[in-house]
Amino acid sequence: MASHSDTLVVFFGATAGANGGKLGSDEREIILLVWQIVDLHEKKVGKLQRRLVKPDSLELTDQSKEETGLSVDELYKAEPLDKVLQQFQQSVSAELKALGRSSYTLCVDGPLIIRQALHPEASRKNLVLPECFYSFVDVRKEFHKCCPNAGQVQDLTLPYILEYVCIPELPLSEQVMGLKEVRCMVQLCLHILAEPYNHKFSCFEAVKYKLESGACSKTEPVDSETVIRARGLPWQSSDQDIARFFKGLNIAKGGVALCLNAQGRRNGEALVRFINQEHRDLALERHKHHMGSRYIEVYKATGEEFLKIAGGTSNEVAQFLSKENQVIIRMRGLPFTASPQDVLTFLGADSPATDASDGLLFVKYPDGRPTGDAFVLFSCEEYALNALKKHKQILGKRYIELFRSTAAEVQQVLNRYMSTPLISTLPSSSMVPMPVLATPPYLATGSTRDCVRLRGLPYTSAIEDILEFMGEHTIDIKPHGVHMVLNQQGRPSGDAFIQMRSADRAFMVAQKCHKKMMKDRYVEVFQCSTEEMSFVLMGGTLNRSGLSPPPCKLPCLAPPAYAAFPSPAMLSEAALYQPPLLATPRTPQPPLSPHPTLAYYPPQHHPAQLYMNMNMNYTAYYPSPPVSPSTMSYFASPPGSVALAAQQPHAQGHIASPMMPQHSALVRMQGLPYNAGVKDILSFFQGFQYSPEDYSSMVQMSQGQTRSLIQPKEWLCL
């Protein structure tokens, strides 16, 4: 069989829009193809062939009409692209047979006709191109190889090259678009084959048949001149769809990274890495080309952005993605108790995963908890399609979503979840500073992991249930060390934090009580630090993404009664040990007092300015109302403890005392009727000891809920 260098087919094409250096940049269809065979061994040429192509849209730009000299009537009588390509194959095969050759290589003046016009149009029309269109030589690069002093490849043009090697121009009668270019390229090829050049065509360029999947390491160098960002993608588009959009350009292995939003769903953007800058520059020319009915924006991006999305460090992911030519399906919404066998049974015998359970990758949080996501490898497209038919079918009590996925998406999802700490660090807050009194168990922070977090508590559980759940380990709990976490509506969140006497004790509790049953639910127990616990107790909201600031829903928890606090010098020692009754600000400042147990926030110049910002983000919590249940006789409040209140003028003209007795506290009421007034609230508490002059009420309508804050004489555990 003859080598590809024995025969060349000089090839040229033109479109109904822009041509020359902008060929293919406007998505216009091909309307003209011209070719001629050159036998490199015998240095003979074949017959010059010219074919018109009928486009689907019979519209030509004025520039195209002028350059090609073609009219709509001529194109209307022509054959469509698929028919012309068949004629091309038949004609070339017949001539090769006459010459005694069996293979050939296309020779073009620049890659645009192949990469930017022919392949994209064939992809849009679902045409299968012959194999010959996946390899070609560029006459400009071949000329630069034998005449390197002629200039840079990107600056070379065919007229300049002909002038450089002293080839005379064609007469005006023969300067018809397509025929002129092919004749000039044929002359140039024959010229550099002869003395003194004796050139051999060897710079073969390839067009990739399909996208290669693969993993990318964060340590891998990525050239920023090879990366683009595509925006406006349909949400259901896969990496194969993106590779099809850039058909004709070579994307690097694993070079498509679909971007995800904060909820882990695709956001219509992707980062694409090409094999070199030339292909990246050609990709930028496809700005606002269409994928279906949507136009796609294409911009430059950096290697750092690509690595941030697609780069990974997990050996588990690298091993999972090491299998070649696999179709990846993402499963979302799995039950947290689902096992590999459950997933394989759900997929069924008609869609077997590659290597059974080895073809499954469950996504987990850093503490080992399942996220409900998993990735599955399939050895062929048929198995993947069978799996996708099970989209939204039921596994256990949940419906499962299935999507096509990519290697980069696998890495991105793993990066997102594995980089999420048990409780993420709080961002700096710009909320208005306010004075707060807190005790060491609540604001004392440190990295010592002497606390445990209980997750999944029954919503009806109380402190007594937690102490019963802890069993023999209750003896190791610090005084006032049980903290129930409430949600933004003031209801149990299913979480609790417990301070242990040492990190070893906390470790033992986490080991022995993890997944132990409380009522009808199993409770997860994790060891954590005091700092992590304090972040939650200071208003953080726990969710799957870690700790996030909640929206402002409880501004009534910062009543004007606490707008001004006495200076630290006025505080009694006993006041330092009373548990806080209000939510603590998110960003504690260093203590300004010599007392190590006091966290104090200096007031503004004017007390009224403290609560002018009603958009403060914080969450109310009640540690263990009022501290720990007195009925257990377990945590007794220090004798003589007092709570600190601020002076506040009331409607009756009274001034509240700056110091409240120990038994005075706040009670929050939820679910009040919208028309409830002060008399209704007082009537509700009839029979309990309270003083009207100490009463303060503030009612807020927030998302259909009515709340009231009162100061009774006794704490009422509602």
Short mmCIF file of C-alpha atoms in Angstrom, two decimals, residues 90-476:
data_model
loop_
_atom_site.label_atom_id
_atom_site.label_comp_id
_atom_site.label_asym_id
_atom_site.label_seq_id
_atom_site.Cartn_x
_atom_site.Cartn_y
_atom_site.Cartn_z
CA GLN A 90 -15.85 8.23 -6.51
CA SER A 91 -13.81 10.61 -8.68
CA VAL A 92 -10.66 10.37 -6.54
CA SER A 93 -10.90 6.58 -6.23
CA ALA A 94 -11.19 6.20 -9.99
CA GLU A 95 -8.15 8.37 -10.66
CA LEU A 96 -6.08 6.66 -7.98
CA LYS A 97 -6.89 3.31 -9.53
CA ALA A 98 -5.72 4.59 -12.90
CA LEU A 99 -2.46 5.80 -11.34
CA GLY A 100 -1.92 2.58 -9.45
CA ARG A 101 -2.31 4.22 -6.06
CA SER A 102 -4.60 3.25 -3.21
CA SER A 103 -4.31 6.01 -0.61
CA TYR A 104 -4.00 9.77 -0.53
CA THR A 105 -3.79 12.83 1.71
CA LEU A 106 -5.64 16.10 1.38
CA CYS A 107 -3.53 19.21 0.84
CA VAL A 108 -5.10 22.55 1.76
CA ASP A 109 -4.13 26.21 1.98
CA GLY A 110 -4.62 26.62 5.74
CA PRO A 111 -6.78 24.43 8.02
CA LEU A 112 -9.97 26.52 7.86
CA ILE A 113 -11.78 24.60 5.13
CA ILE A 114 -11.32 21.33 7.05
CA ARG A 115 -11.54 22.42 10.67
CA GLN A 116 -13.86 25.43 10.53
CA ALA A 117 -16.15 24.69 7.60
CA LEU A 118 -16.40 21.05 6.58
CA HIS A 119 -16.39 19.28 9.98
CA PRO A 120 -18.72 21.72 11.78
CA GLU A 121 -21.25 21.64 8.93
CA ALA A 122 -21.14 17.86 8.70
CA SER A 123 -21.68 17.69 12.47
CA ARG A 124 -24.71 19.99 12.29
CA LYS A 125 -26.20 17.94 9.44
CA ASN A 126 -25.33 14.58 11.03
CA LEU A 127 -23.16 13.57 8.09
CA VAL A 128 -20.44 10.96 8.45
CA LEU A 129 -17.35 12.27 6.72
CA PRO A 130 -15.00 9.89 4.89
CA GLU A 131 -11.80 8.97 6.69
CA CYS A 132 -9.72 11.10 4.32
CA PHE A 133 -11.07 14.29 5.92
CA TYR A 134 -9.48 13.41 9.28
CA SER A 135 -5.91 13.87 8.02
CA PHE A 136 -4.38 16.59 5.86
CA VAL A 137 -1.25 18.64 5.15
CA ASP A 138 -1.10 22.42 5.14
CA VAL A 139 0.83 23.73 2.15
CA ARG A 140 1.89 26.83 4.12
CA LYS A 141 3.51 24.75 6.89
CA GLU A 142 5.18 22.49 4.32
CA PHE A 143 6.60 25.54 2.56
CA HIS A 144 7.78 27.02 5.85
CA LYS A 145 9.57 23.78 6.61
CA CYS A 146 11.67 23.96 3.47
CA CYS A 147 11.96 27.80 3.48
CA PRO A 148 12.06 28.82 7.15
CA ASN A 149 13.39 32.31 6.32
CA ALA A 150 10.28 33.23 4.36
CA GLY A 151 8.46 34.38 7.51
CA GLN A 152 6.08 33.10 10.18
CA VAL A 153 3.47 30.58 9.11
CA GLN A 154 0.56 32.75 10.23
CA ASP A 155 1.88 35.62 8.07
CA LEU A 156 2.24 33.57 4.89
CA THR A 157 -0.30 33.90 2.07
CA LEU A 158 -0.46 31.98 -1.19
CA PRO A 159 0.31 35.01 -3.43
CA TYR A 160 3.32 35.89 -1.24
CA ILE A 161 4.63 32.30 -1.36
CA LEU A 162 4.32 32.15 -5.16
CA GLU A 163 6.18 35.43 -5.46
CA TYR A 164 8.87 34.20 -3.03
CA VAL A 165 9.62 31.11 -5.15
CA CYS A 166 9.23 33.07 -8.42
CA ILE A 167 6.16 31.27 -9.76
CA PRO A 168 4.35 33.56 -12.24
CA GLU A 169 0.73 34.48 -11.64
CA LEU A 170 -2.04 32.91 -13.68
CA PRO A 171 -3.56 34.94 -16.52
CA LEU A 172 -6.71 36.87 -15.66
CA SER A 173 -8.85 34.55 -17.77
CA GLU A 174 -8.08 31.69 -15.40
CA GLN A 175 -8.52 33.59 -12.13
CA VAL A 176 -11.85 32.01 -11.19
CA MET A 177 -12.29 31.42 -7.47
CA GLY A 178 -11.47 27.86 -6.59
CA LEU A 179 -9.76 27.02 -9.87
CA LYS A 180 -7.11 29.69 -9.33
CA GLU A 181 -6.28 28.58 -5.77
CA VAL A 182 -6.04 24.89 -6.66
CA ARG A 183 -3.82 25.53 -9.69
CA CYS A 184 -1.49 27.72 -7.61
CA MET A 185 -1.21 25.08 -4.85
CA VAL A 186 -0.48 22.37 -7.42
CA GLN A 187 2.30 24.46 -8.95
CA LEU A 188 3.75 25.14 -5.51
CA CYS A 189 3.74 21.45 -4.59
CA LEU A 190 5.50 20.48 -7.81
CA HIS A 191 8.00 23.33 -7.33
CA ILE A 192 9.14 22.34 -3.83
CA LEU A 193 9.32 18.66 -4.85
CA ALA A 194 11.96 19.49 -7.45
CA GLU A 195 15.51 20.77 -7.08
CA PRO A 196 16.86 22.45 -5.01
CA TYR A 197 14.21 21.78 -2.32
CA ASN A 198 13.54 18.06 -2.78
CA HIS A 199 10.84 18.45 -0.13
CA LYS A 200 8.98 15.51 1.38
CA PHE A 201 5.52 16.11 2.78
CA SER A 202 5.57 15.01 6.40
CA CYS A 203 3.66 17.51 8.56
CA PHE A 204 0.42 15.56 8.71
CA GLU A 205 -2.33 17.09 10.83
CA ALA A 206 -5.11 15.00 12.35
CA VAL A 207 -8.68 15.70 13.36
CA LYS A 208 -9.78 13.71 16.40
CA TYR A 209 -12.67 11.35 15.85
CA LYS A 210 -14.06 11.74 19.37
CA LEU A 211 -13.36 13.28 22.74
CA GLU A 212 -10.97 11.38 24.98
CA SER A 213 -12.01 11.23 28.62
CA GLY A 214 -9.47 11.38 31.40
CA ALA A 215 -8.56 12.88 34.76
CA CYS A 216 -6.50 16.00 35.32
CA SER A 217 -4.20 16.50 38.29
CA LYS A 218 -3.94 19.84 40.06
CA THR A 219 -0.16 19.59 39.68
CA GLU A 220 -0.41 19.28 35.91
CA PRO A 221 0.73 22.43 34.06
CA VAL A 222 -2.02 23.92 31.89
CA ASP A 223 -1.14 26.59 29.36
CA SER A 224 -3.56 29.52 29.64
CA GLU A 225 -3.27 30.02 25.87
CA THR A 226 -5.13 26.74 25.30
CA VAL A 227 -8.27 27.29 27.44
CA ILE A 228 -11.62 28.88 26.61
CA ARG A 229 -14.86 29.41 28.52
CA ALA A 230 -18.13 28.56 26.78
CA ARG A 231 -21.30 30.17 28.13
CA GLY A 232 -24.99 29.70 27.39
CA LEU A 233 -24.89 25.92 27.07
CA PRO A 234 -28.15 24.01 27.41
CA TRP A 235 -28.29 22.64 30.96
CA GLN A 236 -28.59 19.05 29.71
CA SER A 237 -25.56 19.27 27.40
CA SER A 238 -22.74 16.80 28.03
CA ASP A 239 -19.04 16.88 27.27
CA GLN A 240 -19.75 15.03 24.01
CA ASP A 241 -22.19 17.76 22.99
CA ILE A 242 -19.53 20.38 23.65
CA ALA A 243 -16.94 18.37 21.69
CA ARG A 244 -19.44 18.20 18.84
CA PHE A 245 -19.88 21.97 18.94
CA PHE A 246 -16.11 22.33 18.53
CA LYS A 247 -15.92 19.55 15.94
CA GLY A 248 -12.80 19.84 13.80
CA LEU A 249 -10.70 21.21 16.66
CA ASN A 250 -8.69 18.90 18.87
CA ILE A 251 -9.62 19.02 22.55
CA ALA A 252 -7.03 17.75 25.03
CA LYS A 253 -7.68 14.49 26.86
CA GLY A 254 -10.25 15.16 29.59
CA GLY A 255 -10.35 18.75 28.37
CA VAL A 256 -14.05 19.51 28.90
CA ALA A 257 -14.99 20.70 32.40
CA LEU A 258 -18.66 21.43 32.97
CA CYS A 259 -19.15 24.10 35.64
CA LEU A 260 -21.56 23.52 38.51
CA ASN A 261 -23.53 26.00 40.60
CA ALA A 262 -23.74 26.08 44.40
CA GLN A 263 -26.40 23.36 44.35
CA GLY A 264 -24.18 21.03 42.32
CA ARG A 265 -26.14 21.48 39.10
CA ARG A 266 -24.72 22.55 35.76
CA ASN A 267 -24.90 26.29 35.24
CA GLY A 268 -24.59 26.46 31.45
CA GLU A 269 -20.84 27.11 31.41
CA ALA A 270 -17.87 24.93 30.56
CA LEU A 271 -14.10 25.29 30.40
CA VAL A 272 -12.50 23.63 27.38
CA ARG A 273 -8.81 22.91 26.98
CA PHE A 274 -7.35 22.44 23.48
CA ILE A 275 -4.11 20.79 22.44
CA ASN A 276 -2.44 24.07 21.44
CA GLN A 277 -2.95 27.79 20.97
CA GLU A 278 -3.81 27.47 17.27
CA HIS A 279 -6.87 25.38 18.04
CA ARG A 280 -7.83 27.70 20.91
CA ASP A 281 -7.73 30.68 18.54
CA LEU A 282 -9.91 28.85 16.04
CA ALA A 283 -12.35 28.04 18.86
CA LEU A 284 -12.66 31.75 19.66
CA GLU A 285 -13.87 32.27 16.08
CA ARG A 286 -16.95 30.22 16.96
CA HIS A 287 -18.22 32.92 19.30
CA LYS A 288 -22.02 33.05 19.09
CA HIS A 289 -22.26 29.94 16.93
CA HIS A 290 -25.31 27.82 17.65
CA MET A 291 -25.88 24.62 19.59
CA GLY A 292 -29.39 23.74 18.58
CA SER A 293 -31.44 26.90 18.98
CA ARG A 294 -29.03 28.53 21.47
CA TYR A 295 -26.00 30.59 20.59
CA ILE A 296 -22.88 29.93 22.60
CA GLU A 297 -20.50 32.63 23.80
CA VAL A 298 -16.82 31.75 23.69
CA TYR A 299 -14.19 33.67 25.68
CA LYS A 300 -10.60 33.24 26.74
CA ALA A 301 -9.92 31.57 30.09
CA THR A 302 -6.86 30.66 32.14
CA GLY A 303 -5.19 27.43 33.10
CA GLU A 304 -5.80 28.23 36.77
CA GLU A 305 -9.55 28.40 36.13
CA PHE A 306 -9.46 25.05 34.37
CA LEU A 307 -7.50 23.37 37.17
CA LYS A 308 -9.86 24.84 39.76
CA ILE A 309 -12.74 23.04 38.08
CA ALA A 310 -11.18 19.89 36.64
CA GLY A 311 -8.02 19.34 38.67
CA GLY A 312 -7.96 16.84 41.47
CA THR A 313 -5.71 15.13 43.98
CA SER A 314 -7.76 12.08 44.91
CA ASN A 315 -6.18 8.75 44.05
CA GLU A 316 -9.61 7.15 44.33
CA VAL A 317 -10.95 9.35 41.53
CA ALA A 318 -7.85 8.80 39.39
CA GLN A 319 -8.24 5.04 39.76
CA PHE A 320 -11.96 5.25 39.01
CA LEU A 321 -11.31 7.25 35.83
CA SER A 322 -8.31 5.19 34.74
CA LYS A 323 -10.53 2.87 32.68
CA GLU A 324 -10.50 3.95 29.03
CA ASN A 325 -13.50 4.47 26.75
CA GLN A 326 -16.10 4.37 29.50
CA VAL A 327 -19.44 6.17 29.54
CA ILE A 328 -20.05 7.96 32.85
CA ILE A 329 -23.51 8.34 34.37
CA ARG A 330 -24.20 10.44 37.46
CA MET A 331 -26.85 9.26 39.94
CA ARG A 332 -28.34 11.82 42.30
CA GLY A 333 -30.77 11.46 45.20
CA LEU A 334 -29.66 8.03 46.43
CA PRO A 335 -30.79 7.00 49.90
CA PHE A 336 -27.98 7.54 52.39
CA THR A 337 -28.17 3.87 53.33
CA ALA A 338 -27.87 2.63 49.73
CA SER A 339 -25.17 0.00 49.22
CA PRO A 340 -23.30 -0.89 46.01
CA GLN A 341 -25.50 -3.95 45.64
CA ASP A 342 -28.64 -1.80 45.92
CA VAL A 343 -27.38 0.43 43.09
CA LEU A 344 -26.44 -2.53 40.88
CA THR A 345 -29.87 -4.07 41.46
CA PHE A 346 -31.53 -0.76 40.60
CA LEU A 347 -29.58 -0.52 37.32
CA GLY A 348 -30.57 -4.06 36.38
CA ALA A 349 -29.07 -6.72 34.14
CA ASP A 350 -29.55 -4.68 30.95
CA SER A 351 -27.17 -1.94 32.17
CA PRO A 352 -24.33 -3.63 34.06
CA ALA A 353 -21.69 -1.36 35.54
CA THR A 354 -18.09 -1.93 34.50
CA ASP A 355 -16.40 -4.39 36.88
CA ALA A 356 -19.57 -4.50 39.04
CA SER A 357 -19.04 -2.56 42.28
CA ASP A 358 -15.61 -1.34 41.10
CA GLY A 359 -17.45 0.72 38.53
CA LEU A 360 -19.28 2.68 41.25
CA LEU A 361 -17.97 5.76 43.00
CA PHE A 362 -20.00 7.07 45.95
CA VAL A 363 -19.52 10.75 46.80
CA LYS A 364 -19.07 11.43 50.50
CA TYR A 365 -18.45 14.30 52.87
CA PRO A 366 -15.05 14.53 54.62
CA ASP A 367 -16.51 12.87 57.71
CA GLY A 368 -17.64 9.87 55.67
CA ARG A 369 -21.33 10.73 55.41
CA PRO A 370 -22.90 9.92 52.01
CA THR A 371 -24.13 12.85 49.91
CA GLY A 372 -26.65 10.87 47.87
CA ASP A 373 -24.52 11.19 44.71
CA ALA A 374 -22.71 8.41 42.87
CA PHE A 375 -21.01 7.92 39.50
CA VAL A 376 -21.26 4.76 37.43
CA LEU A 377 -19.03 3.53 34.58
CA PHE A 378 -20.51 1.69 31.61
CA SER A 379 -18.48 -0.06 28.95
CA CYS A 380 -20.67 0.99 26.01
CA GLU A 381 -23.29 3.49 24.95
CA GLU A 382 -26.03 0.86 24.91
CA TYR A 383 -25.66 0.09 28.61
CA ALA A 384 -25.62 3.81 29.44
CA LEU A 385 -28.83 4.43 27.47
CA ASN A 386 -30.53 1.56 29.29
CA ALA A 387 -29.49 3.11 32.61
CA LEU A 388 -30.80 6.55 31.60
CA LYS A 389 -34.22 5.00 30.99
CA LYS A 390 -34.44 4.50 34.77
CA HIS A 391 -34.38 8.27 35.34
CA LYS A 392 -36.71 9.15 38.24
CA GLN A 393 -37.48 5.54 39.10
CA ILE A 394 -37.74 4.62 42.78
CA LEU A 395 -34.97 3.17 44.92
CA GLY A 396 -36.16 2.59 48.46
CA LYS A 397 -38.44 5.56 49.08
CA ARG A 398 -36.64 8.04 46.82
CA TYR A 399 -36.69 8.70 43.09
CA ILE A 400 -33.25 8.70 41.48
CA GLU A 401 -32.06 11.20 38.86
CA LEU A 402 -29.61 9.98 36.22
CA PHE A 403 -27.56 12.20 33.90
CA ARG A 404 -24.69 11.84 31.51
CA SER A 405 -21.51 13.00 33.17
CA THR A 406 -17.86 13.64 32.46
CA ALA A 407 -14.52 12.90 34.06
CA ALA A 408 -14.14 16.58 34.87
CA GLU A 409 -17.55 16.65 36.54
CA VAL A 410 -16.61 13.64 38.66
CA GLN A 411 -13.52 15.49 39.81
CA GLN A 412 -15.41 18.73 40.39
CA VAL A 413 -18.14 17.10 42.49
CA LEU A 414 -15.54 15.26 44.57
CA ASN A 415 -13.55 18.48 45.03
CA ARG A 416 -16.64 20.37 46.12
CA TYR A 417 -17.70 17.89 48.79
CA MET A 418 -14.28 16.79 50.02
CA SER A 419 -13.12 20.39 50.49
CA THR A 420 -16.13 21.14 52.71
CA PRO A 421 -15.11 20.92 56.38
CA LEU A 422 -17.42 19.62 59.08
CA ILE A 423 -18.18 23.24 59.86
CA SER A 424 -16.64 25.76 57.53
CA THR A 425 -14.96 28.92 58.75
CA LEU A 426 -17.24 31.89 59.03
CA PRO A 427 -16.67 34.88 56.75
CA SER A 428 -16.06 38.24 58.27
CA SER A 429 -19.30 40.03 59.01
CA SER A 430 -20.10 43.67 58.49
CA MET A 431 -23.00 43.66 60.93
CA VAL A 432 -23.35 46.41 63.51
CA PRO A 433 -21.26 45.65 66.60
CA MET A 434 -23.19 45.04 69.79
CA PRO A 435 -22.27 44.29 73.40
CA VAL A 436 -22.72 40.68 74.41
CA LEU A 437 -22.07 38.82 77.61
CA ALA A 438 -21.16 35.18 77.28
CA THR A 439 -19.82 32.42 79.42
CA PRO A 440 -16.79 30.28 78.72
CA PRO A 441 -18.76 27.24 77.51
CA TYR A 442 -20.26 29.25 74.64
CA LEU A 443 -17.55 31.53 73.31
CA ALA A 444 -14.41 29.81 74.49
CA THR A 445 -12.86 28.56 71.27
CA GLY A 446 -9.99 26.27 70.52
CA SER A 447 -8.79 23.57 68.19
CA THR A 448 -8.96 20.85 70.86
CA ARG A 449 -11.49 18.27 69.72
CA ASP A 450 -13.17 17.86 73.09
CA CYS A 451 -16.74 18.19 71.79
CA VAL A 452 -19.13 15.88 69.99
CA ARG A 453 -21.84 16.72 67.54
CA LEU A 454 -25.07 14.71 67.54
CA ARG A 455 -26.78 14.68 64.16
CA GLY A 456 -30.18 13.22 63.28
CA LEU A 457 -31.86 13.60 66.66
CA PRO A 458 -35.62 13.04 66.72
CA TYR A 459 -37.32 16.42 66.65
CA THR A 460 -39.22 15.51 69.81
CA SER A 461 -36.07 14.68 71.77
CA ALA A 462 -35.26 16.66 74.89
CA ILE A 463 -32.20 17.03 77.11
CA GLU A 464 -33.31 14.02 79.14
CA ASP A 465 -33.29 11.90 75.99
CA ILE A 466 -29.77 13.02 75.13
CA LEU A 467 -28.49 12.22 78.62
CA GLU A 468 -30.15 8.82 78.45
CA PHE A 469 -28.62 8.31 75.01
CA MET A 470 -25.15 9.16 76.36
CA GLY A 471 -25.54 6.56 79.11
CA GLU A 472 -22.41 6.07 81.21
CA HIS A 473 -20.67 8.89 79.34
CA THR A 474 -22.85 11.57 80.95
CA ILE A 475 -20.41 11.72 83.83
CA ASP A 476 -17.82 13.17 81.44
#
